[in-house]
Amino acid sequence: MLSIHCLSTRCLESQLEGSFNQDFVRLVISWRTASLCFCVCDGVGSSYQGHFAARYFARRLVKWLQILPQIPQDPLILLPSLRSSFSQWAESAHTTLAHLKLPAGLSAWECEIINEQRDLYGSGTVFLAGRIDYAPATATPQYMPALFCWMGNVTGYSFSGQNQYRELGDHGEDTNRWSTKQGTQGKITVCTSTLHRPDPLIIHTDGLDAIGPDLIYLSDEELKARIQLLLQQPRNDDMTLLKLCWNNLLA
């Protein structure tokens, strides 16, 4: 049985100002192909409307993962297609971004500055995405091929036992990213793995870095308490968690 937990909360500043959550999660399960595809994005706050890039990119990358015929043995053969797709999406996204209306009440000078930021830098996001092809429940042994790709400091942990896990993501490196202005900026990492059905997988944005792999063991109430403590920190950020557990072990 698959258990999906997803949590997302804005940083304290965004809550007080009524600003957008820069994080976004897209997850699609296909019962026909027995696959699960996801993308966790963190919009770059210094870019123009980072929340736009996060939402736009996540939807398209998940669709790309869905229609992938199969998970290849050598994931590097996917890089040319990914780079080409990232460039195409950037071009269409930048066109869409140019037609978005600015907030009402801005002065002409403010509009000029904002439009300049949009045209020079665009909207950017970091991400960690994946596809898991899960075997039928009767399969023995219960192994699932998985494909992961990422750019930037969205972090994942694939567990294989108590305090045993594999780390995914660029871990503090946010210069690798996708943007509506340039498409691919920096390095795309693509890798494959084999997940054992009981082993949980968690992905989180950098607002939860202080908790990291401990996230898998926290109850809902403990997690809420830890989040409230993080929100009191001077440099608190948006926090998003996606947790996938098969057979509900370690959940």
CSV table of C-alpha atoms in Angstrom, one decimal:
chain,number,residue,atom,x,y,z
A,1,MET,CA,0.0,0.0,0.0
A,2,LEU,CA,1.3,3.5,-0.9
A,3,SER,CA,1.0,6.3,1.6
A,4,ILE,CA,1.5,9.9,0.4
A,5,HIS,CA,2.1,12.8,2.8
A,6,CYS,CA,2.5,16.3,1.6
A,7,LEU,CA,3.0,19.5,3.6
A,8,SER,CA,3.7,23.0,2.6
A,9,THR,CA,3.8,26.3,4.5
A,10,ARG,CA,5.0,29.8,3.7
A,11,CYS,CA,7.8,31.5,5.5
A,12,LEU,CA,6.7,34.0,8.2
A,13,GLU,CA,7.4,37.0,6.0
A,14,SER,CA,5.2,35.7,3.2
A,15,GLN,CA,2.5,34.9,5.7
A,16,LEU,CA,2.5,38.4,7.1
A,17,GLU,CA,2.6,40.0,3.7
A,18,GLY,CA,0.2,37.7,2.0
A,19,SER,CA,2.8,36.7,-0.6
A,20,PHE,CA,2.9,33.5,-2.7
A,21,ASN,CA,4.4,30.3,-1.5
A,22,GLN,CA,7.5,29.8,-3.7
A,23,ASP,CA,7.4,26.0,-3.3
A,24,PHE,CA,5.3,23.7,-5.5
A,25,VAL,CA,4.6,20.0,-5.7
A,26,ARG,CA,3.2,18.1,-8.7
A,27,LEU,CA,2.5,14.4,-8.3
A,28,VAL,CA,0.7,12.1,-10.8
A,29,ILE,CA,0.0,8.4,-10.4
A,30,SER,CA,-0.8,6.3,-13.5
A,31,TRP,CA,-2.6,3.1,-12.6
A,32,ARG,CA,-2.4,2.0,-16.3
A,33,THR,CA,1.4,2.1,-16.4
A,34,ALA,CA,1.9,1.5,-12.7
A,35,SER,CA,4.1,4.5,-12.3
A,36,LEU,CA,4.4,7.5,-10.0
A,37,CYS,CA,5.9,10.8,-11.2
A,38,PHE,CA,6.6,13.8,-9.1
A,39,CYS,CA,8.4,17.1,-9.1
A,40,VAL,CA,9.2,19.3,-6.0
A,41,CYS,CA,10.2,22.9,-7.0
A,42,ASP,CA,11.4,25.8,-5.0
A,43,GLY,CA,11.0,29.1,-6.9
A,44,VAL,CA,14.1,31.4,-6.7
A,45,GLY,CA,13.1,34.3,-4.6
A,46,SER,CA,15.5,36.7,-6.2
A,47,SER,CA,14.1,36.0,-9.6
A,48,TYR,CA,10.9,37.5,-11.1
A,49,GLN,CA,7.9,35.7,-9.6
A,50,GLY,CA,9.7,32.6,-8.7
A,51,HIS,CA,6.4,30.9,-7.9
A,52,PHE,CA,5.5,31.1,-11.6
A,53,ALA,CA,8.6,29.1,-12.6
A,54,ALA,CA,8.0,26.5,-9.9
A,55,ARG,CA,4.4,25.8,-11.1
A,56,TYR,CA,5.1,26.1,-14.8
A,57,PHE,CA,8.2,23.8,-14.7
A,58,ALA,CA,6.8,21.2,-12.4
A,59,ARG,CA,3.8,20.5,-14.5
A,60,ARG,CA,5.8,20.1,-17.7
A,61,LEU,CA,8.6,17.9,-16.2
A,62,VAL,CA,6.0,15.5,-14.6
A,63,LYS,CA,4.3,15.2,-18.0
A,64,TRP,CA,7.7,14.5,-19.6
A,65,LEU,CA,8.4,11.8,-17.1
A,66,GLN,CA,4.9,10.3,-17.6
A,67,ILE,CA,5.3,9.8,-21.3
A,68,LEU,CA,8.9,8.4,-21.0
A,69,PRO,CA,8.6,4.9,-22.5
A,70,GLN,CA,10.7,3.3,-19.8
A,71,ILE,CA,13.4,4.0,-17.3
A,72,PRO,CA,16.7,3.5,-19.2
A,73,GLN,CA,19.6,1.5,-17.8
A,74,ASP,CA,21.9,4.5,-18.7
A,75,PRO,CA,20.1,7.7,-17.5
A,76,LEU,CA,22.7,9.9,-19.2
A,77,ILE,CA,21.0,9.2,-22.6
A,78,LEU,CA,18.2,11.4,-21.4
A,79,LEU,CA,20.3,14.5,-20.9
A,80,PRO,CA,20.0,15.8,-24.6
A,81,SER,CA,16.2,15.4,-24.5
A,82,LEU,CA,16.0,17.1,-21.1
A,83,ARG,CA,18.2,20.1,-22.2
A,84,SER,CA,16.2,20.5,-25.4
A,85,SER,CA,12.9,20.3,-23.5
A,86,PHE,CA,14.1,22.8,-20.8
A,87,SER,CA,14.9,25.3,-23.6
A,88,GLN,CA,11.6,24.9,-25.3
A,89,TRP,CA,9.7,25.3,-22.0
A,90,ALA,CA,11.7,28.4,-21.1
A,91,GLU,CA,10.8,30.0,-24.4
A,92,SER,CA,7.0,29.4,-24.0
A,93,ALA,CA,7.1,30.2,-20.3
A,94,HIS,CA,8.9,33.6,-20.9
A,95,THR,CA,6.2,34.5,-23.4
A,96,THR,CA,3.5,33.7,-20.9
A,97,LEU,CA,5.3,35.6,-18.2
A,98,ALA,CA,5.5,38.7,-20.4
A,99,HIS,CA,1.7,38.8,-20.5
A,100,LEU,CA,1.1,38.5,-16.8
A,101,LYS,CA,-0.4,41.7,-15.3
A,102,LEU,CA,1.6,43.5,-12.6
A,103,PRO,CA,-0.1,44.2,-9.3
A,104,ALA,CA,-2.3,47.3,-9.3
A,105,GLY,CA,-1.2,50.5,-7.7
A,106,LEU,CA,2.5,50.4,-8.8
A,107,SER,CA,4.1,53.6,-10.1
A,108,ALA,CA,5.5,53.8,-13.6
A,109,TRP,CA,9.0,53.7,-12.1
A,110,GLU,CA,8.3,50.5,-10.1
A,111,CYS,CA,6.8,48.8,-13.2
A,112,GLU,CA,9.9,49.7,-15.2
A,113,ILE,CA,12.2,48.1,-12.6
A,114,ILE,CA,10.0,45.0,-12.3
A,115,ASN,CA,9.8,44.6,-16.1
A,116,GLU,CA,13.6,45.0,-16.3
A,117,GLN,CA,14.1,42.2,-13.8
A,118,ARG,CA,11.7,40.0,-15.7
A,119,ASP,CA,13.5,40.6,-19.1
A,120,LEU,CA,17.0,40.3,-17.7
A,121,TYR,CA,16.7,37.4,-15.3
A,122,GLY,CA,13.2,35.8,-15.8
A,123,SER,CA,11.6,33.5,-13.3
A,124,GLY,CA,13.7,30.7,-11.9
A,125,THR,CA,13.3,27.5,-9.9
A,126,VAL,CA,15.4,24.7,-8.4
A,127,PHE,CA,13.8,21.2,-8.4
A,128,LEU,CA,14.0,17.5,-7.6
A,129,ALA,CA,11.9,15.2,-9.7
A,130,GLY,CA,11.4,11.5,-10.2
A,131,ARG,CA,9.6,8.5,-11.6
A,132,ILE,CA,9.0,5.3,-9.8
A,133,ASP,CA,7.7,2.2,-11.6
A,134,TYR,CA,6.2,0.1,-8.9
A,135,ALA,CA,5.8,-3.7,-9.3
A,136,PRO,CA,2.5,-5.5,-8.7
A,137,ALA,CA,1.9,-6.2,-5.0
A,138,THR,CA,2.4,-9.9,-5.7
A,139,ALA,CA,5.9,-9.4,-7.1
A,140,THR,CA,8.7,-11.0,-5.2
A,141,PRO,CA,11.2,-9.6,-4.5
A,142,GLN,CA,9.4,-6.2,-4.4
A,143,TYR,CA,11.8,-3.9,-6.1
A,144,MET,CA,10.9,-0.8,-8.0
A,145,PRO,CA,13.1,0.9,-10.7
A,146,ALA,CA,13.3,4.7,-10.1
A,147,LEU,CA,14.7,7.6,-12.1
A,148,PHE,CA,15.6,10.9,-10.4
A,149,CYS,CA,16.8,14.2,-11.8
A,150,TRP,CA,17.5,17.5,-10.1
A,151,MET,CA,19.0,21.0,-10.3
A,152,GLY,CA,19.7,22.9,-7.1
A,153,ASN,CA,19.1,22.5,-3.4
A,154,VAL,CA,15.8,20.6,-3.2
A,155,THR,CA,16.9,17.5,-1.1
A,156,GLY,CA,15.8,13.9,-1.2
A,157,TYR,CA,16.5,10.9,1.1
A,158,SER,CA,15.9,7.3,-0.1
A,159,PHE,CA,15.8,5.1,3.1
A,160,SER,CA,17.0,1.5,3.3
A,161,GLY,CA,16.7,1.0,7.0
A,162,GLN,CA,17.0,2.8,10.4
A,163,ASN,CA,19.3,5.8,9.8
A,164,GLN,CA,20.4,4.3,6.5
A,165,TYR,CA,19.7,6.4,3.4
A,166,ARG,CA,20.9,7.7,0.1
A,167,GLU,CA,21.0,11.4,-0.4
A,168,LEU,CA,19.6,13.1,-3.6
A,169,GLY,CA,20.0,16.8,-4.6
A,170,ASP,CA,22.7,19.4,-4.8
A,171,HIS,CA,22.8,20.1,-1.0
A,172,GLY,CA,23.2,23.8,-0.6
A,173,GLU,CA,24.1,24.5,-4.2
A,174,ASP,CA,21.5,26.7,-5.8
A,175,THR,CA,23.3,28.0,-8.9
A,176,ASN,CA,22.0,25.0,-10.8
A,177,ARG,CA,18.5,25.9,-11.8
A,178,TRP,CA,16.0,26.3,-14.6
A,179,SER,CA,14.8,29.8,-15.6
A,180,THR,CA,12.4,31.2,-18.1
A,181,LYS,CA,15.2,33.4,-19.5
A,182,GLN,CA,18.0,30.9,-20.0
A,183,GLY,CA,16.4,27.5,-19.6
A,184,THR,CA,19.2,25.3,-18.2
A,185,GLN,CA,21.5,27.2,-15.9
A,186,GLY,CA,24.3,24.9,-14.6
A,187,LYS,CA,24.3,21.1,-14.3
A,188,ILE,CA,21.4,18.7,-14.6
A,189,THR,CA,21.9,15.6,-12.6
A,190,VAL,CA,20.2,12.4,-13.7
A,191,CYS,CA,20.5,9.0,-12.0
A,192,THR,CA,18.6,5.7,-11.6
A,193,SER,CA,18.1,3.6,-8.5
A,194,THR,CA,16.2,0.5,-7.3
A,195,LEU,CA,13.9,1.0,-4.4
A,196,HIS,CA,12.7,-1.8,-2.2
A,197,ARG,CA,9.0,-1.5,-1.7
A,198,PRO,CA,9.0,-1.0,2.1
A,199,ASP,CA,11.7,1.8,1.9
A,200,PRO,CA,10.3,5.3,2.3
A,201,LEU,CA,11.4,8.3,0.2
A,202,ILE,CA,11.2,11.9,1.3
A,203,ILE,CA,11.8,15.1,-0.6
A,204,HIS,CA,11.9,18.6,0.9
A,205,THR,CA,12.8,22.2,0.1
A,206,ASP,CA,15.6,24.0,1.9
A,207,GLY,CA,13.3,25.6,4.5
A,208,LEU,CA,13.5,22.1,6.2
A,209,ASP,CA,17.2,21.6,5.9
A,210,ALA,CA,17.7,21.9,9.6
A,211,ILE,CA,15.5,18.8,10.2
A,212,GLY,CA,16.7,16.8,7.1
A,213,PRO,CA,16.5,13.0,7.4
A,214,ASP,CA,14.8,13.2,10.8
A,215,LEU,CA,11.6,14.2,8.9
A,216,ILE,CA,10.9,10.5,8.2
A,217,TYR,CA,10.5,9.7,11.9
A,218,LEU,CA,8.5,12.7,13.1
A,219,SER,CA,4.8,12.3,13.9
A,220,ASP,CA,2.4,14.9,12.5
A,221,GLU,CA,2.3,16.7,15.8
A,222,GLU,CA,6.1,16.6,16.2
A,223,LEU,CA,6.5,18.0,12.7
A,224,LYS,CA,4.1,20.9,13.4
A,225,ALA,CA,6.0,21.8,16.5
A,226,ARG,CA,9.4,21.7,14.7
A,227,ILE,CA,8.0,23.9,11.9
A,228,GLN,CA,6.8,26.5,14.4
A,229,LEU,CA,10.3,26.6,15.9
A,230,LEU,CA,11.8,27.0,12.4
A,231,LEU,CA,9.4,29.9,11.6
A,232,GLN,CA,10.9,31.8,14.6
A,233,GLN,CA,14.4,31.6,13.1
A,234,PRO,CA,15.7,34.9,11.5
A,235,ARG,CA,16.2,33.4,8.1
A,236,ASN,CA,13.2,31.1,7.9
A,237,ASP,CA,12.0,30.0,4.4
A,238,ASP,CA,9.1,28.4,2.7
A,239,MET,CA,8.9,24.7,3.8
A,240,THR,CA,7.6,21.8,1.7
A,241,LEU,CA,7.7,18.1,2.3
A,242,LEU,CA,6.7,15.1,0.2
A,243,LYS,CA,6.9,11.7,1.8
A,244,LEU,CA,6.2,8.4,0.0
A,245,CYS,CA,5.9,5.2,2.0
A,246,TRP,CA,5.2,1.7,0.7
A,247,ASN,CA,3.6,-0.8,3.1
A,248,ASN,CA,3.6,2.0,5.6
A,249,LEU,CA,6.9,1.0,7.2
A,250,LEU,CA,9.0,3.6,9.0
A,251,ALA,CA,6.1,6.0,8.5
